[in-house]
Amino acid sequence: MKILVVGSGGREHAIAWHIAKSPKVQMVFVAPGNGGTPLDTKYLHGISNLPITDIKELAQFAIDEKIDYTVVGPEKPLSEGIVDLFRSKGLKIFGPTQKAAQLESSKDFAKAFMKRHKIPTADYATFHDAAAAHDYVNLKGAPIVIKADGLAAGKGVVVAMTLEEAHQAVEMMLSDNQLGQAGARVVIEEFLMGEEASFIVMVDGKNILALATSQDHKRLLDHDQGPNTGGMGAYSPAPIVTPEIHAKVLREIIKPTVQGMEKDGIPFTGFLYAGLMIDAQKNVKTLEFNCRMGDPETQPIMTRLKSDFVDTLIHAEQQTLNEVELEWDPRVALGVVMASYNYPNTPRTGDEIIGIPQETEHHVVFHAGTTLNNGKLVTNGGRVLCVVGLDGNVKGAQTRAYEAVSQIRFDGAQFRNDIGYRAIKK
Ligand code: AMP
Ligand code: GLY
């Protein structure tokens, strides 16, 4: 088979890396890929001239290359209807339709959906009008959370600890239009306390197949300090998701979501990612839905997956995910993101990267913001690499990951030194 993976991050590298192991697969293309995809194995081909937003070109590429199956990494092409377009041309693809992708692309859609189907989430109200939003903030008090309705590349959520910050966020989105159309409508919601976890499943319209659990680290600096980022590291499994919580999430969140989408006439296919907040009493609420895998959660999840992922994708296409039982490496996988100078603001690019160790059974390095420049590997984005270590427990996996990190050098490299600390404390 020939497989196309759409995207250029560490998530897509990890998906392509796993798919390339399948004996069914002759060729994996990654569009546009990164500096790691062409280096990796003879099966991985980066198609650097195919941007993820050009969904028509991607469909034409899939037709010309006779691609058997396409997997989409990021939310943007999903929200632009890549799945609808591919299906209309008879191409097989794993992901949600444009309508179903609204679970991620519109916070208001997701919140109204959850309310309608009684899926636990923070109380909220939606506003177009700045004055009404300011009144609501005053009524509810701080802390409070202000979210742009649309996709805002990680800049759309303000967790306001004070009234002043909340009013500023309302001004920024509704009055100053700093997020454009994405912030023309805002969801204002109750602040939730607890510990976050990522719960990712595959859905074929009806059946649900849970992937291994994981936990992400969103802040830039150690001890969860500094600005929010796309994610500075993740590990799998996440001990906070005990078997009881796992069953509860499936029962109270995932199943009602998949059934609700079917009932609403928008059956969900693709990866469904529920961002969870778990409080001290073990109550679980949905912070958000994503209609894709997480980055960097995918990197440790894929390194632990032992089953043939292409078989699973075929089952998803045939709506038989209920027949799949995934096999996982019992070890812990822990990924440390190495980011470029000045990330998460405008990251510097072009710094040469040296010392990436060869893959062993104890560690794998996935590329994200890297590119090859005259044969030299250089930084090309905010999150540059995700270095995954594997071992019998979290501490061991952490040691393995940081051993590999210590061999890698590029100017301005930033990484956290405490990935996995919550699990180690437990
Ligand atoms: P989201 O994109 O909606 O997941 O929000 C990004 C981050 O903001 C989450 O990972 C949380 O850390 C935080 N966050 C979002 N919603 C809330 C909430 N209602 N209460 C507390 N923190 C939140
Ligand atoms: N790591 C969080 C996300 O992918 O949304």
Tab-separated table of C-alpha atoms and ligand atoms in Angstrom:
chain	number	residue	atom	x	y	z
A	1	MET	CA	0.000	0.000	0.000
A	2	LYS	CA	0.932	3.627	-0.449
A	3	ILE	CA	0.026	5.901	2.438
A	4	LEU	CA	-0.055	9.685	2.636
A	5	VAL	CA	0.305	11.465	5.988
A	6	VAL	CA	-0.683	15.141	5.909
A	7	GLY	CA	1.309	17.470	8.165
A	8	SER	CA	4.817	18.512	9.137
A	9	GLY	CA	5.088	18.124	12.902
A	10	GLY	CA	6.376	15.573	15.363
A	11	ARG	CA	2.924	14.002	15.465
A	12	GLU	CA	3.004	13.330	11.728
A	13	HIS	CA	6.578	12.041	11.879
A	14	ALA	CA	5.540	9.573	14.595
A	15	ILE	CA	2.459	8.426	12.663
A	16	ALA	CA	4.489	7.985	9.456
A	17	TRP	CA	7.294	6.221	11.346
A	18	HIS	CA	4.803	3.686	12.700
A	19	ILE	CA	3.000	3.196	9.401
A	20	ALA	CA	6.356	2.571	7.674
A	21	LYS	CA	6.846	-0.497	9.887
A	22	SER	CA	3.766	-2.218	8.480
A	23	PRO	CA	4.597	-5.106	6.135
A	24	LYS	CA	1.565	-4.025	4.077
A	25	VAL	CA	3.156	-0.686	3.228
A	26	GLN	CA	5.538	-0.036	0.321
A	27	MET	CA	5.686	3.729	0.579
A	28	VAL	CA	4.794	6.483	3.044
A	29	PHE	CA	4.609	10.083	1.867
A	30	VAL	CA	4.494	12.947	4.334
A	31	ALA	CA	3.206	16.247	2.969
A	32	PRO	CA	4.948	18.571	3.518
A	33	GLY	CA	7.018	16.583	6.069
A	34	ASN	CA	10.122	17.988	7.773
A	35	GLY	CA	13.880	17.515	7.911
A	36	GLY	CA	13.469	14.081	9.520
A	37	THR	CA	11.105	12.461	7.077
A	38	PRO	CA	13.531	12.063	4.147
A	39	LEU	CA	16.325	10.938	6.473
A	40	ASP	CA	14.349	8.313	8.242
A	41	THR	CA	14.024	5.121	6.232
A	42	LYS	CA	13.811	4.352	2.560
A	43	TYR	CA	10.034	4.325	2.895
A	44	LEU	CA	9.507	7.850	4.142
A	45	HIS	CA	9.284	10.586	1.531
A	46	GLY	CA	8.755	14.229	2.370
A	47	ILE	CA	6.747	16.143	-0.214
A	48	SER	CA	7.968	19.559	0.786
A	49	ASN	CA	6.148	21.477	-1.940
A	50	LEU	CA	2.695	20.364	-0.786
A	51	PRO	CA	1.367	22.683	1.947
A	52	ILE	CA	-1.309	21.277	4.268
A	53	THR	CA	-3.768	24.011	3.391
A	54	ASP	CA	-3.816	23.224	-0.304
A	55	ILE	CA	-6.350	20.436	-0.023
A	56	LYS	CA	-7.086	20.352	-3.760
A	57	GLU	CA	-3.391	19.801	-4.543
A	58	LEU	CA	-3.247	17.099	-1.872
A	59	ALA	CA	-6.209	15.297	-3.449
A	60	GLN	CA	-4.588	15.565	-6.891
A	61	PHE	CA	-1.357	14.171	-5.462
A	62	ALA	CA	-3.265	11.245	-3.927
A	63	ILE	CA	-4.903	10.515	-7.295
A	64	ASP	CA	-1.665	10.846	-9.299
A	65	GLU	CA	0.371	8.720	-6.881
A	66	LYS	CA	-2.428	6.165	-6.441
A	67	ILE	CA	-2.387	6.631	-2.658
A	68	ASP	CA	-4.393	3.882	-0.945
A	69	TYR	CA	-5.061	5.699	2.306
A	70	THR	CA	-4.506	9.166	3.762
A	71	VAL	CA	-4.167	10.092	7.441
A	72	VAL	CA	-4.516	13.750	8.441
A	73	GLY	CA	-2.437	15.126	11.319
A	74	PRO	CA	-3.453	18.760	11.967
A	75	GLU	CA	-6.854	20.402	12.456
A	76	LYS	CA	-6.566	23.062	9.749
A	77	PRO	CA	-7.095	20.885	6.651
A	78	LEU	CA	-9.844	18.994	8.534
A	79	SER	CA	-11.670	22.229	9.268
A	80	GLU	CA	-11.294	23.137	5.582
A	81	GLY	CA	-12.985	19.940	4.438
A	82	ILE	CA	-10.113	17.705	3.297
A	83	VAL	CA	-12.079	14.577	4.267
A	84	ASP	CA	-15.182	15.644	2.324
A	85	LEU	CA	-13.049	16.453	-0.739
A	86	PHE	CA	-11.076	13.175	-0.675
A	87	ARG	CA	-14.232	11.098	-0.205
A	88	SER	CA	-15.971	12.900	-3.075
A	89	LYS	CA	-13.111	11.684	-5.285
A	90	GLY	CA	-13.320	8.115	-3.989
A	91	LEU	CA	-10.111	8.438	-1.958
A	92	LYS	CA	-9.825	6.692	1.414
A	93	ILE	CA	-8.958	9.021	4.269
A	94	PHE	CA	-9.091	8.909	8.083
A	95	GLY	CA	-10.477	12.027	9.736
A	96	PRO	CA	-13.728	13.887	10.432
A	97	THR	CA	-15.781	15.714	7.811
A	98	GLN	CA	-15.751	19.509	7.899
A	99	LYS	CA	-19.045	19.512	9.825
A	100	ALA	CA	-17.847	16.965	12.385
A	101	ALA	CA	-14.548	18.846	12.774
A	102	GLN	CA	-16.567	21.719	14.282
A	103	LEU	CA	-16.140	19.885	17.587
A	104	GLU	CA	-12.690	21.476	17.462
A	105	SER	CA	-13.062	24.362	15.012
A	106	SER	CA	-15.924	26.052	16.891
A	107	LYS	CA	-15.876	26.191	20.694
A	108	ASP	CA	-19.478	27.399	20.619
A	109	PHE	CA	-20.510	24.365	18.533
A	110	ALA	CA	-18.688	22.058	20.953
A	111	LYS	CA	-20.164	23.666	24.071
A	112	ALA	CA	-23.729	23.702	22.696
A	113	PHE	CA	-23.285	20.071	21.614
A	114	MET	CA	-22.091	19.058	25.087
A	115	LYS	CA	-24.940	20.892	26.770
A	116	ARG	CA	-27.512	19.295	24.460
A	117	HIS	CA	-26.156	15.809	25.051
A	118	LYS	CA	-25.464	16.274	28.789
A	119	ILE	CA	-21.723	15.744	28.475
A	120	PRO	CA	-19.921	17.120	31.551
A	121	THR	CA	-18.130	20.390	30.833
A	122	ALA	CA	-17.652	23.849	32.400
A	123	ASP	CA	-20.693	26.190	32.482
A	124	TYR	CA	-20.492	28.848	29.799
A	125	ALA	CA	-22.094	31.577	27.731
A	126	THR	CA	-21.282	32.779	24.199
A	127	PHE	CA	-20.956	36.441	23.140
A	128	HIS	CA	-20.565	38.535	19.995
A	129	ASP	CA	-21.018	41.773	21.835
A	130	ALA	CA	-18.182	43.173	23.964
A	131	ALA	CA	-20.431	45.088	26.400
A	132	ALA	CA	-22.498	41.993	27.181
A	133	ALA	CA	-19.302	39.945	27.602
A	134	HIS	CA	-17.865	42.518	30.060
A	135	ASP	CA	-21.129	42.429	32.062
A	136	TYR	CA	-21.000	38.635	32.211
A	137	VAL	CA	-17.381	38.697	33.405
A	138	ASN	CA	-18.368	41.152	36.175
A	139	LEU	CA	-21.312	38.978	37.148
A	140	LYS	CA	-19.265	35.758	37.349
A	141	GLY	CA	-15.985	37.138	38.758
A	142	ALA	CA	-12.456	35.751	38.396
A	143	PRO	CA	-10.840	33.339	37.817
A	144	ILE	CA	-12.676	32.841	34.543
A	145	VAL	CA	-11.742	31.534	31.098
A	146	ILE	CA	-12.164	33.443	27.822
A	147	LYS	CA	-11.984	31.398	24.606
A	148	ALA	CA	-12.069	32.514	20.994
A	149	ASP	CA	-14.711	30.496	19.147
A	150	GLY	CA	-12.523	29.605	16.166
A	151	LEU	CA	-9.103	28.082	15.550
A	152	ALA	CA	-6.446	30.490	16.781
A	153	ALA	CA	-3.260	28.391	16.677
A	154	GLY	CA	-3.021	28.058	20.458
A	155	LYS	CA	-3.588	31.788	21.155
A	156	GLY	CA	-7.332	31.600	21.607
A	157	VAL	CA	-7.631	30.652	25.293
A	158	VAL	CA	-7.033	33.097	28.145
A	159	VAL	CA	-7.235	31.641	31.644
A	160	ALA	CA	-7.814	34.931	33.487
A	161	MET	CA	-6.883	34.850	37.160
A	162	THR	CA	-8.091	38.446	37.668
A	163	LEU	CA	-11.040	40.509	36.407
A	164	GLU	CA	-8.586	42.826	34.711
A	165	GLU	CA	-7.078	40.036	32.632
A	166	ALA	CA	-10.564	38.804	31.733
A	167	HIS	CA	-11.667	42.249	30.536
A	168	GLN	CA	-8.439	42.617	28.574
A	169	ALA	CA	-9.062	39.291	26.830
A	170	VAL	CA	-12.606	40.354	25.908
A	171	GLU	CA	-11.235	43.634	24.513
A	172	MET	CA	-8.480	41.838	22.603
A	173	MET	CA	-10.902	39.421	20.928
A	174	LEU	CA	-14.202	41.305	20.568
A	175	SER	CA	-13.205	44.989	20.364
A	176	ASP	CA	-9.710	44.972	18.852
A	177	ASN	CA	-10.326	41.882	16.685
A	178	GLN	CA	-6.780	40.742	17.311
A	179	LEU	CA	-7.659	37.144	16.431
A	180	GLY	CA	-9.704	38.112	13.385
A	181	GLN	CA	-12.743	35.982	12.565
A	182	ALA	CA	-11.674	33.288	15.074
A	183	GLY	CA	-12.234	35.762	17.921
A	184	ALA	CA	-15.370	37.433	16.590
A	185	ARG	CA	-17.362	35.218	18.932
A	186	VAL	CA	-16.145	34.195	22.382
A	187	VAL	CA	-17.067	31.491	24.833
A	188	ILE	CA	-16.696	32.561	28.466
A	189	GLU	CA	-16.560	29.664	30.853
A	190	GLU	CA	-16.211	28.633	34.441
A	191	PHE	CA	-12.649	28.067	35.680
A	192	LEU	CA	-12.066	24.398	36.511
A	193	MET	CA	-9.484	23.082	38.955
A	194	GLY	CA	-7.761	19.734	38.831
A	195	GLU	CA	-5.277	17.745	36.796
A	196	GLU	CA	-5.455	17.568	33.008
A	197	ALA	CA	-5.130	14.433	30.885
A	198	SER	CA	-5.495	13.645	27.194
A	199	PHE	CA	-7.943	10.941	26.169
A	200	ILE	CA	-7.672	9.980	22.511
A	201	VAL	CA	-9.821	7.457	20.682
A	202	MET	CA	-10.347	6.364	17.096
A	203	VAL	CA	-13.935	6.462	15.821
A	204	ASP	CA	-15.405	4.882	12.676
A	205	GLY	CA	-18.798	6.578	12.858
A	206	LYS	CA	-20.126	4.131	15.456
A	207	ASN	CA	-17.396	2.143	17.147
A	208	ILE	CA	-14.820	3.541	19.531
A	209	LEU	CA	-11.272	2.297	19.978
A	210	ALA	CA	-9.373	3.909	22.839
A	211	LEU	CA	-5.667	4.595	22.370
A	212	ALA	CA	-3.260	4.568	25.314
A	213	THR	CA	-3.721	7.445	27.767
A	214	SER	CA	-1.283	10.333	27.951
A	215	GLN	CA	-0.532	13.590	29.688
A	216	ASP	CA	0.888	16.750	28.171
A	217	HIS	CA	2.854	19.681	29.677
A	218	LYS	CA	1.532	22.918	28.198
A	219	ARG	CA	3.684	25.572	29.890
A	220	LEU	CA	7.116	26.510	28.542
A	221	LEU	CA	9.072	26.297	31.798
A	222	ASP	CA	9.688	23.831	34.628
A	223	HIS	CA	7.071	23.583	37.401
A	224	ASP	CA	4.385	24.644	34.877
A	225	GLN	CA	5.593	28.237	34.757
A	226	GLY	CA	5.837	30.605	31.801
A	227	PRO	CA	3.576	30.986	28.761
A	228	ASN	CA	1.317	28.327	27.273
A	229	THR	CA	2.738	26.388	24.332
A	230	GLY	CA	1.513	23.671	21.980
A	231	GLY	CA	3.031	21.186	24.447
A	232	MET	CA	6.576	20.794	25.807
A	233	GLY	CA	6.487	17.079	26.539
A	234	ALA	CA	4.164	14.155	27.149
A	235	TYR	CA	4.165	10.637	28.434
A	236	SER	CA	2.044	7.532	28.156
A	237	PRO	CA	0.353	5.948	30.041
A	238	ALA	CA	-1.015	8.644	32.377
A	239	PRO	CA	-1.445	7.180	35.888
A	240	ILE	CA	-4.115	9.793	36.742
A	241	VAL	CA	-6.404	7.918	34.336
A	242	THR	CA	-7.070	4.908	36.558
A	243	PRO	CA	-9.208	2.053	35.200
A	244	GLU	CA	-12.240	3.597	36.984
A	245	ILE	CA	-11.647	6.999	35.426
A	246	HIS	CA	-11.042	5.370	32.037
A	247	ALA	CA	-14.426	3.623	32.225
A	248	LYS	CA	-16.119	6.822	33.405
A	249	VAL	CA	-14.663	8.891	30.546
A	250	LEU	CA	-15.840	6.340	27.991
A	251	ARG	CA	-19.299	6.187	29.595
A	252	GLU	CA	-19.882	9.880	30.358
A	253	ILE	CA	-17.924	11.664	27.630
A	254	ILE	CA	-16.763	9.609	24.664
A	255	LYS	CA	-19.798	7.370	24.049
A	256	PRO	CA	-22.378	10.170	24.417
A	257	THR	CA	-20.267	12.274	22.039
A	258	VAL	CA	-20.081	9.640	19.324
A	259	GLN	CA	-23.774	8.741	19.766
A	260	GLY	CA	-24.750	12.421	19.896
A	261	MET	CA	-22.928	13.195	16.659
A	262	GLU	CA	-24.655	10.250	14.980
A	263	LYS	CA	-28.035	11.385	16.323
A	264	ASP	CA	-27.393	14.930	15.089
A	265	GLY	CA	-26.728	13.542	11.595
A	266	ILE	CA	-22.995	14.328	11.680
A	267	PRO	CA	-21.380	10.928	12.305
A	268	PHE	CA	-17.836	11.293	13.596
A	269	THR	CA	-14.948	9.485	11.946
A	270	GLY	CA	-11.306	10.063	12.851
A	271	PHE	CA	-9.316	10.671	15.987
A	272	LEU	CA	-11.317	12.212	18.801
A	273	TYR	CA	-9.285	13.813	21.551
A	274	ALA	CA	-11.001	14.899	24.751
A	275	GLY	CA	-8.949	17.236	26.920
A	276	LEU	CA	-9.998	16.293	30.458
A	277	MET	CA	-9.936	18.055	33.799
A	278	ILE	CA	-10.008	15.574	36.690
A	279	ASP	CA	-10.676	17.039	40.139
A	280	ALA	CA	-9.736	15.736	43.596
A	281	GLN	CA	-13.119	13.974	43.915
A	282	LYS	CA	-12.429	12.187	40.598
A	283	ASN	CA	-15.100	14.142	38.748
A	284	VAL	CA	-14.166	14.485	35.104
A	285	LYS	CA	-15.115	17.378	32.821
A	286	THR	CA	-14.349	18.017	29.167
A	287	LEU	CA	-12.137	21.074	28.662
A	288	GLU	CA	-12.161	20.796	24.897
A	289	PHE	CA	-12.421	18.432	21.981
A	290	ASN	CA	-9.820	18.081	19.283
A	291	CYS	CA	-10.610	16.116	16.163
A	292	ARG	CA	-7.037	14.910	15.674
A	293	MET	CA	-4.290	13.314	17.729
A	294	GLY	CA	-2.347	15.487	20.163
A	295	ASP	CA	1.129	16.816	19.573
A	296	PRO	CA	3.321	15.806	21.459
A	297	GLU	CA	1.034	13.081	22.944
A	298	THR	CA	1.181	11.107	19.677
A	299	GLN	CA	4.942	10.622	19.910
A	300	PRO	CA	4.931	8.537	23.144
A	301	ILE	CA	1.659	6.841	22.136
A	302	MET	CA	3.032	5.707	18.755
A	303	THR	CA	6.303	4.498	20.286
A	304	ARG	CA	4.253	2.226	22.593
A	305	LEU	CA	1.894	0.865	19.935
A	306	LYS	CA	2.860	-2.694	18.965
A	307	SER	CA	-0.070	-3.552	16.673
A	308	ASP	CA	0.016	-2.840	12.959
A	309	PHE	CA	-1.488	0.639	12.718
A	310	VAL	CA	-2.397	0.196	9.056
A	311	ASP	CA	-4.620	-2.775	9.983
A	312	THR	CA	-6.380	-0.499	12.456
A	313	LEU	CA	-6.870	2.179	9.807
A	314	ILE	CA	-8.372	-0.424	7.465
A	315	HIS	CA	-10.781	-1.494	10.209
A	316	ALA	CA	-11.753	2.164	10.682
A	317	GLU	CA	-12.546	2.434	6.964
A	318	GLN	CA	-14.634	-0.744	7.137
A	319	GLN	CA	-16.407	0.415	10.315
A	320	THR	CA	-15.118	-2.591	12.256
A	321	LEU	CA	-13.036	-0.897	14.926
A	322	ASN	CA	-15.006	-2.996	17.438
A	323	GLU	CA	-12.990	-6.004	16.204
A	324	VAL	CA	-9.620	-4.441	17.052
A	325	GLU	CA	-7.670	-5.045	20.204
A	326	LEU	CA	-4.538	-2.962	20.290
A	327	GLU	CA	-1.340	-4.279	21.800
A	328	TRP	CA	0.815	-1.814	23.750
A	329	ASP	CA	4.399	-1.915	24.900
A	330	PRO	CA	3.976	-2.184	28.689
A	331	ARG	CA	6.848	0.243	29.190
A	332	VAL	CA	6.370	3.964	29.786
A	333	ALA	CA	7.220	6.285	26.896
A	334	LEU	CA	8.169	9.861	27.744
A	335	GLY	CA	8.807	12.564	25.161
A	336	VAL	CA	10.735	15.794	25.765
A	337	VAL	CA	10.191	18.591	23.259
A	338	MET	CA	13.241	20.619	22.274
A	339	ALA	CA	12.098	24.025	21.060
A	340	SER	CA	13.906	26.806	19.245
A	341	TYR	CA	15.132	30.165	20.525
A	342	ASN	CA	12.249	32.554	21.343
A	343	TYR	CA	9.479	29.903	21.122
A	344	PRO	CA	6.476	30.329	21.671
A	345	ASN	CA	6.841	33.852	20.278
A	346	THR	CA	8.373	34.201	16.815
A	347	PRO	CA	10.865	31.328	16.848
A	348	ARG	CA	14.310	31.783	15.326
A	349	THR	CA	15.031	29.421	12.430
A	350	GLY	CA	18.198	28.276	10.694
A	351	ASP	CA	20.191	27.051	13.732
A	352	GLU	CA	22.189	23.926	12.883
A	353	ILE	CA	21.200	20.784	14.800
A	354	ILE	CA	23.869	18.200	15.630
A	355	GLY	CA	24.174	15.043	17.683
A	356	ILE	CA	20.801	13.364	17.134
A	357	PRO	CA	21.421	9.822	18.379
A	358	GLN	CA	20.521	6.756	16.351
A	359	GLU	CA	17.220	5.118	17.257
A	360	THR	CA	17.532	2.265	19.765
A	361	GLU	CA	14.939	0.209	21.616
A	362	HIS	CA	15.207	2.782	24.435
A	363	HIS	CA	14.792	6.005	22.525
A	364	VAL	CA	13.469	7.541	19.312
A	365	VAL	CA	13.853	11.136	18.141
A	366	PHE	CA	10.969	12.582	16.117
A	367	HIS	CA	11.476	15.697	14.039
A	368	ALA	CA	9.054	18.649	13.949
A	369	GLY	CA	10.417	22.119	13.065
A	370	THR	CA	13.484	20.912	11.168
A	371	THR	CA	14.551	21.130	7.550
A	372	LEU	CA	17.522	20.159	5.436
A	373	ASN	CA	19.448	23.129	4.096
A	374	ASN	CA	22.227	22.123	1.673
A	375	GLY	CA	22.531	18.807	3.474
A	376	LYS	CA	22.657	20.445	6.920
A	377	LEU	CA	19.845	19.839	9.388
A	378	VAL	CA	18.593	23.193	10.749
A	379	THR	CA	15.745	24.476	12.915
A	380	ASN	CA	12.668	25.534	10.977
A	381	GLY	CA	9.916	26.171	13.525
A	382	GLY	CA	8.991	26.480	17.201
A	383	ARG	CA	8.978	22.911	18.366
A	384	VAL	CA	12.035	21.317	16.780
A	385	LEU	CA	12.329	17.740	18.051
A	386	CYS	CA	10.537	15.362	20.389
A	387	VAL	CA	12.964	13.003	22.115
A	388	VAL	CA	11.188	9.902	23.421
A	389	GLY	CA	12.660	7.552	26.038
A	390	LEU	CA	11.188	4.156	26.918
A	391	ASP	CA	11.674	2.232	30.125
A	392	GLY	CA	9.904	0.162	32.779
A	393	ASN	CA	8.727	3.180	34.779
A	394	VAL	CA	8.335	6.938	34.384
A	395	LYS	CA	11.620	7.745	36.109
A	396	GLY	CA	13.505	5.333	33.843
A	397	ALA	CA	11.819	6.647	30.699
A	398	GLN	CA	12.638	10.180	31.820
A	399	THR	CA	16.310	9.277	32.339
A	400	ARG	CA	16.475	7.652	28.884
A	401	ALA	CA	14.866	10.657	27.215
A	402	TYR	CA	17.161	13.193	28.899
A	403	GLU	CA	20.256	11.076	28.097
A	404	ALA	CA	19.362	11.457	24.436
A	405	VAL	CA	18.485	15.157	24.845
A	406	SER	CA	21.935	15.806	26.330
A	407	GLN	CA	23.585	14.592	23.118
A	408	ILE	CA	21.651	17.006	20.878
A	409	ARG	CA	22.844	20.560	20.305
A	410	PHE	CA	21.485	23.647	18.589
A	411	ASP	CA	21.850	27.313	19.504
A	412	GLY	CA	19.031	28.634	21.668
A	413	ALA	CA	17.537	25.185	22.409
A	414	GLN	CA	14.832	25.306	25.097
A	415	PHE	CA	13.412	22.293	26.897
A	416	ARG	CA	11.864	21.473	30.236
A	417	ASN	CA	13.811	19.386	32.719
A	418	ASP	CA	10.798	18.011	34.576
A	419	ILE	CA	8.648	16.201	32.009
A	420	GLY	CA	6.758	13.461	33.846
A	421	TYR	CA	7.015	15.044	37.304
A	422	ARG	CA	3.330	14.526	38.163
A	423	ALA	CA	3.505	10.813	37.439
A	424	ILE	CA	6.780	10.454	39.345
A	425	LYS	CA	5.175	12.118	42.394
A	426	LYS	CA	2.348	9.560	42.398
B	1	AMP	P1	-8.279	24.461	25.460
B	1	AMP	O1	-7.635	24.813	24.146
B	1	AMP	O2	-9.730	24.770	25.518
B	1	AMP	O3	-7.940	23.093	25.942
B	1	AMP	O4	-7.538	25.383	26.536
B	1	AMP	C1	-6.115	25.412	26.647
B	1	AMP	C2	-5.716	25.253	28.073
B	1	AMP	O5	-6.358	26.244	28.887
B	1	AMP	C3	-6.160	23.920	28.685
B	1	AMP	O6	-5.247	22.907	28.427
B	1	AMP	C4	-6.208	24.285	30.156
B	1	AMP	O7	-4.917	24.270	30.721
B	1	AMP	C5	-6.714	25.698	30.144
B	1	AMP	N1	-8.175	25.735	30.293
B	1	AMP	C6	-9.116	25.682	29.312
B	1	AMP	N2	-10.359	25.729	29.804
B	1	AMP	C7	-10.237	25.826	31.138
B	1	AMP	C8	-11.173	25.900	32.221
B	1	AMP	N3	-12.488	25.945	32.005
B	1	AMP	N4	-10.674	25.960	33.468
B	1	AMP	C9	-9.343	25.964	33.691
B	1	AMP	N5	-8.410	25.893	32.729
B	1	AMP	C10	-8.838	25.820	31.460
B	2	GLY	N1	-0.778	18.854	23.020
B	2	GLY	C1	-2.076	19.421	22.945
B	2	GLY	C2	-2.697	19.363	21.635
B	2	GLY	O1	-2.240	18.703	20.730
B	2	GLY	O2	-3.730	20.002	21.468
